[in-house]
């Protein structure tokens, strides 16, 4: 083989290697040998689990509770990888028309990560929630609300909004950052109001429902 032919063959081999490395990098979303970053997990890491305010419901009565319709089904959540709790307080705000006030639910503390050992029981307690009875009475108090934010391995979030007042109703949201409580359904995440939150409150070491506000 002539010297010219040798260098031509060497250049062709280098080109083949470069193309192969480029294709591997493109398919993996980064340098060769590195795992592509999961965009859902990156989003969770960048913004955190709990929004500064709960999304406002579409069908609002002025209190920002979310759906007032009884859920037709129980939740069917899959196993979760991480969880946090956040507390939200009701904040009265004047309406633009100047006629009365409406309430938003604003974050009152930093997210607290839940012990991973509790996750199976928390998922079971959430899936055990059912529709409220046809008739029940509640006390007329207001707030706070605890939001249990659950995250799967891929960073998908589900919010479990627990009212720590009145009848301790529960509403789920498939996206706690953009979906109002009880109004953002998804597979395993029903629309509407759910009962009974006592097991969740116990697991999270929150105060249990008062005897006079239990469903009748």
PDB file of C-alpha atoms in Angstrom:
ATOM      1  CA  UNK A   1       0.000   0.000   0.000  1.00  0.00           C
ATOM      2  CA  UNK A   2       1.291   3.435  -0.918  1.00  0.00           C
ATOM      3  CA  UNK A   3       1.727   6.144   1.741  1.00  0.00           C
ATOM      4  CA  UNK A   4      -1.089   8.163   0.153  1.00  0.00           C
ATOM      5  CA  UNK A   5      -3.442   5.171   0.246  1.00  0.00           C
ATOM      6  CA  UNK A   6      -2.514   4.504   3.904  1.00  0.00           C
ATOM      7  CA  UNK A   7      -3.404   8.042   5.007  1.00  0.00           C
ATOM      8  CA  UNK A   8      -6.631   7.976   2.981  1.00  0.00           C
ATOM      9  CA  UNK A   9      -7.698   4.773   4.744  1.00  0.00           C
ATOM     10  CA  UNK A  10      -6.785   6.267   8.128  1.00  0.00           C
ATOM     11  CA  UNK A  11      -8.869   9.383   7.459  1.00  0.00           C
ATOM     12  CA  UNK A  12     -11.846   7.281   6.385  1.00  0.00           C
ATOM     13  CA  UNK A  13     -11.640   5.231   9.617  1.00  0.00           C
ATOM     14  CA  UNK A  14     -11.549   8.388  11.728  1.00  0.00           C
ATOM     15  CA  UNK A  15     -14.644   9.706   9.934  1.00  0.00           C
ATOM     16  CA  UNK A  16     -16.555   6.491  10.639  1.00  0.00           C
ATOM     17  CA  UNK A  17     -15.642   6.691  14.353  1.00  0.00           C
ATOM     18  CA  UNK A  18     -16.679  10.359  14.552  1.00  0.00           C
ATOM     19  CA  UNK A  19     -20.057   9.634  12.943  1.00  0.00           C
ATOM     20  CA  UNK A  20     -20.655   6.695  15.321  1.00  0.00           C
ATOM     21  CA  UNK A  21     -19.831   8.812  18.384  1.00  0.00           C
ATOM     22  CA  UNK A  22     -22.086  11.606  17.107  1.00  0.00           C
ATOM     23  CA  UNK A  23     -25.017   9.229  16.649  1.00  0.00           C
ATOM     24  CA  UNK A  24     -24.501   7.766  20.147  1.00  0.00           C
ATOM     25  CA  UNK A  25     -24.418  11.254  21.658  1.00  0.00           C
ATOM     26  CA  UNK A  26     -27.576  12.281  19.814  1.00  0.00           C
ATOM     27  CA  UNK A  27     -29.469   9.145  20.901  1.00  0.00           C
ATOM     28  CA  UNK A  28     -28.461   9.422  24.554  1.00  0.00           C
ATOM     29  CA  UNK A  29     -28.990  13.182  24.801  1.00  0.00           C
ATOM     30  CA  UNK A  30     -25.449  13.928  26.026  1.00  0.00           C
ATOM     31  CA  UNK A  31     -21.852  12.866  25.832  1.00  0.00           C
ATOM     32  CA  UNK A  32     -21.134   9.248  24.988  1.00  0.00           C
ATOM     33  CA  UNK A  33     -21.508   7.021  28.036  1.00  0.00           C
ATOM     34  CA  UNK A  34     -23.744   9.531  29.938  1.00  0.00           C
ATOM     35  CA  UNK A  35     -27.430   9.121  30.763  1.00  0.00           C
ATOM     36  CA  UNK A  36     -29.823  11.755  29.412  1.00  0.00           C
ATOM     37  CA  UNK A  37     -31.349  13.907  32.147  1.00  0.00           C
ATOM     38  CA  UNK A  38     -35.034  13.243  32.770  1.00  0.00           C
ATOM     39  CA  UNK A  39     -36.859  16.547  32.076  1.00  0.00           C
ATOM     40  CA  UNK A  40     -39.573  15.780  34.660  1.00  0.00           C
ATOM     41  CA  UNK A  41     -37.001  15.179  37.406  1.00  0.00           C
ATOM     42  CA  UNK A  42     -35.107  18.308  36.366  1.00  0.00           C
ATOM     43  CA  UNK A  43     -38.300  20.352  36.585  1.00  0.00           C
ATOM     44  CA  UNK A  44     -39.021  19.012  40.081  1.00  0.00           C
ATOM     45  CA  UNK A  45     -35.484  19.886  41.190  1.00  0.00           C
ATOM     46  CA  UNK A  46     -35.700  23.403  39.744  1.00  0.00           C
ATOM     47  CA  UNK A  47     -39.079  24.474  41.097  1.00  0.00           C
ATOM     48  CA  UNK A  48     -39.658  22.227  44.123  1.00  0.00           C
ATOM     49  CA  UNK A  49     -42.700  20.126  44.978  1.00  0.00           C
ATOM     50  CA  UNK A  50     -45.103  22.787  46.322  1.00  0.00           C
ATOM     51  CA  UNK A  51     -46.326  25.898  44.479  1.00  0.00           C
ATOM     52  CA  UNK A  52     -46.406  29.280  46.279  1.00  0.00           C
ATOM     53  CA  UNK A  53     -50.220  29.294  45.963  1.00  0.00           C
ATOM     54  CA  UNK A  54     -52.730  26.598  45.128  1.00  0.00           C
ATOM     55  CA  UNK A  55     -54.165  27.020  41.620  1.00  0.00           C
ATOM     56  CA  UNK A  56     -57.511  28.789  41.626  1.00  0.00           C
ATOM     57  CA  UNK A  57     -60.476  26.575  40.691  1.00  0.00           C
ATOM     58  CA  UNK A  58     -62.593  27.254  37.638  1.00  0.00           C
ATOM     59  CA  UNK A  59     -65.915  26.779  39.430  1.00  0.00           C
ATOM     60  CA  UNK A  60     -65.102  28.950  42.435  1.00  0.00           C
ATOM     61  CA  UNK A  61     -67.404  29.906  45.289  1.00  0.00           C
ATOM     62  CA  UNK A  62     -64.972  32.548  46.547  1.00  0.00           C
ATOM     63  CA  UNK A  63     -63.150  30.274  48.992  1.00  0.00           C
ATOM     64  CA  UNK A  64     -60.863  28.536  46.516  1.00  0.00           C
ATOM     65  CA  UNK A  65     -61.670  25.054  47.795  1.00  0.00           C
ATOM     66  CA  UNK A  66     -61.822  23.366  44.408  1.00  0.00           C
ATOM     67  CA  UNK A  67     -64.448  20.919  43.200  1.00  0.00           C
ATOM     68  CA  UNK A  68     -67.492  20.546  45.446  1.00  0.00           C
ATOM     69  CA  UNK A  69     -68.843  17.458  43.660  1.00  0.00           C
ATOM     70  CA  UNK A  70     -68.489  14.042  45.268  1.00  0.00           C
ATOM     71  CA  UNK A  71     -65.854  11.864  43.609  1.00  0.00           C
ATOM     72  CA  UNK A  72     -67.271   8.929  41.682  1.00  0.00           C
ATOM     73  CA  UNK A  73     -64.244   6.687  42.222  1.00  0.00           C
ATOM     74  CA  UNK A  74     -61.498   6.037  44.750  1.00  0.00           C
ATOM     75  CA  UNK A  75     -57.913   6.920  43.804  1.00  0.00           C
ATOM     76  CA  UNK A  76     -55.665   4.314  42.233  1.00  0.00           C
ATOM     77  CA  UNK A  77     -52.160   5.642  42.766  1.00  0.00           C
ATOM     78  CA  UNK A  78     -49.113   3.563  41.895  1.00  0.00           C
ATOM     79  CA  UNK A  79     -46.070   3.247  44.212  1.00  0.00           C
ATOM     80  CA  UNK A  80     -44.298   6.552  44.823  1.00  0.00           C
ATOM     81  CA  UNK A  81     -40.612   7.398  45.228  1.00  0.00           C
ATOM     82  CA  UNK A  82     -40.705  10.579  47.358  1.00  0.00           C
ATOM     83  CA  UNK A  83     -43.232  12.778  49.165  1.00  0.00           C
ATOM     84  CA  UNK A  84     -43.427  16.178  50.848  1.00  0.00           C
ATOM     85  CA  UNK A  85     -45.997  18.037  52.933  1.00  0.00           C
ATOM     86  CA  UNK A  86     -46.732  21.754  52.742  1.00  0.00           C
ATOM     87  CA  UNK A  87     -49.157  23.877  54.729  1.00  0.00           C
ATOM     88  CA  UNK A  88     -51.401  26.448  53.056  1.00  0.00           C
ATOM     89  CA  UNK A  89     -53.365  29.209  54.774  1.00  0.00           C
ATOM     90  CA  UNK A  90     -56.416  31.067  53.464  1.00  0.00           C
ATOM     91  CA  UNK A  91     -55.700  34.706  52.578  1.00  0.00           C
ATOM     92  CA  UNK A  92     -58.620  37.076  51.968  1.00  0.00           C
ATOM     93  CA  UNK A  93     -58.171  39.431  49.020  1.00  0.00           C
ATOM     94  CA  UNK A  94     -60.431  42.244  47.772  1.00  0.00           C
ATOM     95  CA  UNK A  95     -62.179  41.623  44.493  1.00  0.00           C
ATOM     96  CA  UNK A  96     -61.311  43.858  41.543  1.00  0.00           C
ATOM     97  CA  UNK A  97     -64.899  45.117  41.556  1.00  0.00           C
ATOM     98  CA  UNK A  98     -64.499  46.202  45.172  1.00  0.00           C
ATOM     99  CA  UNK A  99     -67.506  44.078  46.113  1.00  0.00           C
ATOM    100  CA  UNK A 100     -66.429  41.680  48.856  1.00  0.00           C
ATOM    101  CA  UNK A 101     -63.400  39.420  49.063  1.00  0.00           C
ATOM    102  CA  UNK A 102     -62.203  36.089  47.747  1.00  0.00           C
ATOM    103  CA  UNK A 103     -59.659  33.680  49.203  1.00  0.00           C
ATOM    104  CA  UNK A 104     -56.440  32.265  47.884  1.00  0.00           C
ATOM    105  CA  UNK A 105     -54.448  29.492  49.544  1.00  0.00           C
ATOM    106  CA  UNK A 106     -50.857  30.603  50.057  1.00  0.00           C
ATOM    107  CA  UNK A 107     -47.870  28.541  51.146  1.00  0.00           C
ATOM    108  CA  UNK A 108     -47.193  29.053  54.855  1.00  0.00           C
ATOM    109  CA  UNK A 109     -44.008  27.018  55.337  1.00  0.00           C
ATOM    110  CA  UNK A 110     -41.195  25.239  53.520  1.00  0.00           C
ATOM    111  CA  UNK A 111     -41.793  21.759  52.107  1.00  0.00           C
ATOM    112  CA  UNK A 112     -41.042  18.954  54.571  1.00  0.00           C
ATOM    113  CA  UNK A 113     -39.924  15.675  53.035  1.00  0.00           C
ATOM    114  CA  UNK A 114     -41.793  12.638  54.306  1.00  0.00           C
ATOM    115  CA  UNK A 115     -39.966   9.581  55.637  1.00  0.00           C
ATOM    116  CA  UNK A 116     -39.654   7.137  52.740  1.00  0.00           C
ATOM    117  CA  UNK A 117     -40.761   4.298  55.029  1.00  0.00           C
ATOM    118  CA  UNK A 118     -44.228   5.900  55.194  1.00  0.00           C
ATOM    119  CA  UNK A 119     -44.769   6.009  51.428  1.00  0.00           C
ATOM    120  CA  UNK A 120     -46.482   2.607  51.000  1.00  0.00           C
ATOM    121  CA  UNK A 121     -48.908   3.352  53.845  1.00  0.00           C
ATOM    122  CA  UNK A 122     -49.596   6.861  52.529  1.00  0.00           C
ATOM    123  CA  UNK A 123     -50.392   5.500  49.066  1.00  0.00           C
ATOM    124  CA  UNK A 124     -52.648   2.824  50.589  1.00  0.00           C
ATOM    125  CA  UNK A 125     -54.455   5.416  52.753  1.00  0.00           C
ATOM    126  CA  UNK A 126     -54.976   7.669  49.728  1.00  0.00           C
ATOM    127  CA  UNK A 127     -56.291   4.796  47.608  1.00  0.00           C
ATOM    128  CA  UNK A 128     -58.686   3.878  50.440  1.00  0.00           C
ATOM    129  CA  UNK A 129     -60.421   7.265  50.262  1.00  0.00           C
ATOM    130  CA  UNK A 130     -64.022   7.090  49.091  1.00  0.00           C
ATOM    131  CA  UNK A 131     -66.940   9.266  48.139  1.00  0.00           C
ATOM    132  CA  UNK A 132     -68.580  11.264  50.934  1.00  0.00           C
ATOM    133  CA  UNK A 133     -71.957  10.142  52.287  1.00  0.00           C
ATOM    134  CA  UNK A 134     -75.056  11.635  50.716  1.00  0.00           C
ATOM    135  CA  UNK A 135     -75.728  13.738  53.831  1.00  0.00           C
ATOM    136  CA  UNK A 136     -73.216  15.078  56.335  1.00  0.00           C
ATOM    137  CA  UNK A 137     -72.607  18.153  58.440  1.00  0.00           C
ATOM    138  CA  UNK A 138     -69.403  20.126  58.966  1.00  0.00           C
ATOM    139  CA  UNK A 139     -68.204  22.882  61.261  1.00  0.00           C
ATOM    140  CA  UNK A 140     -67.910  26.326  59.689  1.00  0.00           C
ATOM    141  CA  UNK A 141     -64.200  26.891  60.404  1.00  0.00           C
ATOM    142  CA  UNK A 142     -61.529  27.577  57.787  1.00  0.00           C
ATOM    143  CA  UNK A 143     -57.966  26.367  57.307  1.00  0.00           C
ATOM    144  CA  UNK A 144     -55.263  25.327  57.223  1.00  0.00           C
ATOM    145  CA  UNK A 145     -54.839  22.834  54.404  1.00  0.00           C
ATOM    146  CA  UNK A 146     -52.006  20.322  54.113  1.00  0.00           C
ATOM    147  CA  UNK A 147     -50.909  19.228  50.658  1.00  0.00           C
ATOM    148  CA  UNK A 148     -49.186  15.865  50.402  1.00  0.00           C
ATOM    149  CA  UNK A 149     -47.153  15.993  47.182  1.00  0.00           C
ATOM    150  CA  UNK A 150     -46.205  12.556  45.870  1.00  0.00           C
ATOM    151  CA  UNK A 151     -43.526  11.994  43.225  1.00  0.00           C
ATOM    152  CA  UNK A 152     -42.792   8.933  41.117  1.00  0.00           C
ATOM    153  CA  UNK A 153     -39.288   7.922  40.037  1.00  0.00           C
ATOM    154  CA  UNK A 154     -39.629   9.971  36.854  1.00  0.00           C
ATOM    155  CA  UNK A 155     -40.662  13.135  38.735  1.00  0.00           C
ATOM    156  CA  UNK A 156     -44.383  12.997  38.003  1.00  0.00           C
ATOM    157  CA  UNK A 157     -46.239  14.824  40.807  1.00  0.00           C
ATOM    158  CA  UNK A 158     -49.660  14.186  42.358  1.00  0.00           C
ATOM    159  CA  UNK A 159     -51.144  16.485  44.992  1.00  0.00           C
ATOM    160  CA  UNK A 160     -53.360  15.225  47.829  1.00  0.00           C
ATOM    161  CA  UNK A 161     -55.033  18.306  49.326  1.00  0.00           C
ATOM    162  CA  UNK A 162     -56.297  17.630  52.868  1.00  0.00           C
ATOM    163  CA  UNK A 163     -58.600  20.149  54.553  1.00  0.00           C
ATOM    164  CA  UNK A 164     -57.693  20.359  58.234  1.00  0.00           C
ATOM    165  CA  UNK A 165     -61.012  21.999  59.082  1.00  0.00           C
ATOM    166  CA  UNK A 166     -64.692  21.259  58.669  1.00  0.00           C
ATOM    167  CA  UNK A 167     -65.171  17.688  57.445  1.00  0.00           C
ATOM    168  CA  UNK A 168     -61.490  17.218  56.549  1.00  0.00           C
ATOM    169  CA  UNK A 169     -62.346  16.692  52.881  1.00  0.00           C
ATOM    170  CA  UNK A 170     -59.655  15.545  50.449  1.00  0.00           C
ATOM    171  CA  UNK A 171     -59.202  16.561  46.823  1.00  0.00           C
ATOM    172  CA  UNK A 172     -56.533  15.259  44.465  1.00  0.00           C
ATOM    173  CA  UNK A 173     -54.830  17.014  41.583  1.00  0.00           C
ATOM    174  CA  UNK A 174     -52.712  15.468  38.853  1.00  0.00           C
ATOM    175  CA  UNK A 175     -50.563  18.610  38.826  1.00  0.00           C
ATOM    176  CA  UNK A 176     -50.338  20.619  42.063  1.00  0.00           C
ATOM    177  CA  UNK A 177     -48.668  23.507  40.223  1.00  0.00           C
ATOM    178  CA  UNK A 178     -51.338  24.103  37.586  1.00  0.00           C
ATOM    179  CA  UNK A 179     -54.394  22.011  38.488  1.00  0.00           C
ATOM    180  CA  UNK A 180     -56.924  23.111  41.098  1.00  0.00           C
ATOM    181  CA  UNK A 181     -57.804  20.595  43.848  1.00  0.00           C
ATOM    182  CA  UNK A 182     -60.400  18.100  42.666  1.00  0.00           C
ATOM    183  CA  UNK A 183     -60.497  19.567  39.154  1.00  0.00           C
ATOM    184  CA  UNK A 184     -57.486  17.945  37.494  1.00  0.00           C
ATOM    185  CA  UNK A 185     -58.170  14.240  36.961  1.00  0.00           C
ATOM    186  CA  UNK A 186     -55.827  11.647  35.439  1.00  0.00           C
ATOM    187  CA  UNK A 187     -55.605   7.839  35.520  1.00  0.00           C
ATOM    188  CA  UNK A 188     -55.807   6.944  39.216  1.00  0.00           C
ATOM    189  CA  UNK A 189     -56.576  10.565  40.160  1.00  0.00           C
ATOM    190  CA  UNK A 190     -60.360  11.075  40.386  1.00  0.00           C
ATOM    191  CA  UNK A 191     -62.187  14.363  40.098  1.00  0.00           C
ATOM    192  CA  UNK A 192     -64.165  15.636  43.092  1.00  0.00           C
ATOM    193  CA  UNK A 193     -64.328  15.415  46.878  1.00  0.00           C
ATOM    194  CA  UNK A 194     -63.120  12.354  48.823  1.00  0.00           C
ATOM    195  CA  UNK A 195     -63.501  11.091  52.414  1.00  0.00           C
ATOM    196  CA  UNK A 196     -62.124  10.002  54.959  1.00  0.00           C
ATOM    197  CA  UNK A 197     -58.772  11.656  55.774  1.00  0.00           C
ATOM    198  CA  UNK A 198     -58.261  10.291  59.308  1.00  0.00           C
ATOM    199  CA  UNK A 199     -55.709   7.641  58.270  1.00  0.00           C
ATOM    200  CA  UNK A 200     -53.700  10.209  56.289  1.00  0.00           C
ATOM    201  CA  UNK A 201     -53.764  12.674  59.168  1.00  0.00           C
ATOM    202  CA  UNK A 202     -52.572  10.001  61.579  1.00  0.00           C
ATOM    203  CA  UNK A 203     -49.716   8.888  59.311  1.00  0.00           C
ATOM    204  CA  UNK A 204     -48.582  12.486  58.865  1.00  0.00           C
ATOM    205  CA  UNK A 205     -48.864  13.161  62.623  1.00  0.00           C
ATOM    206  CA  UNK A 206     -51.427  15.906  62.066  1.00  0.00           C
ATOM    207  CA  UNK A 207     -54.377  16.559  64.326  1.00  0.00           C
ATOM    208  CA  UNK A 208     -57.259  14.109  63.765  1.00  0.00           C
ATOM    209  CA  UNK A 209     -60.728  15.271  62.780  1.00  0.00           C
ATOM    210  CA  UNK A 210     -62.757  16.739  65.614  1.00  0.00           C
ATOM    211  CA  UNK A 211     -65.624  14.554  66.785  1.00  0.00           C
ATOM    212  CA  UNK A 212     -68.258  17.175  65.971  1.00  0.00           C
ATOM    213  CA  UNK A 213     -67.076  17.491  62.338  1.00  0.00           C
ATOM    214  CA  UNK A 214     -67.131  13.793  61.432  1.00  0.00           C
ATOM    215  CA  UNK A 215     -69.484  12.776  58.625  1.00  0.00           C
ATOM    216  CA  UNK A 216     -73.011  12.087  59.823  1.00  0.00           C
TER     217      UNK A 216
END
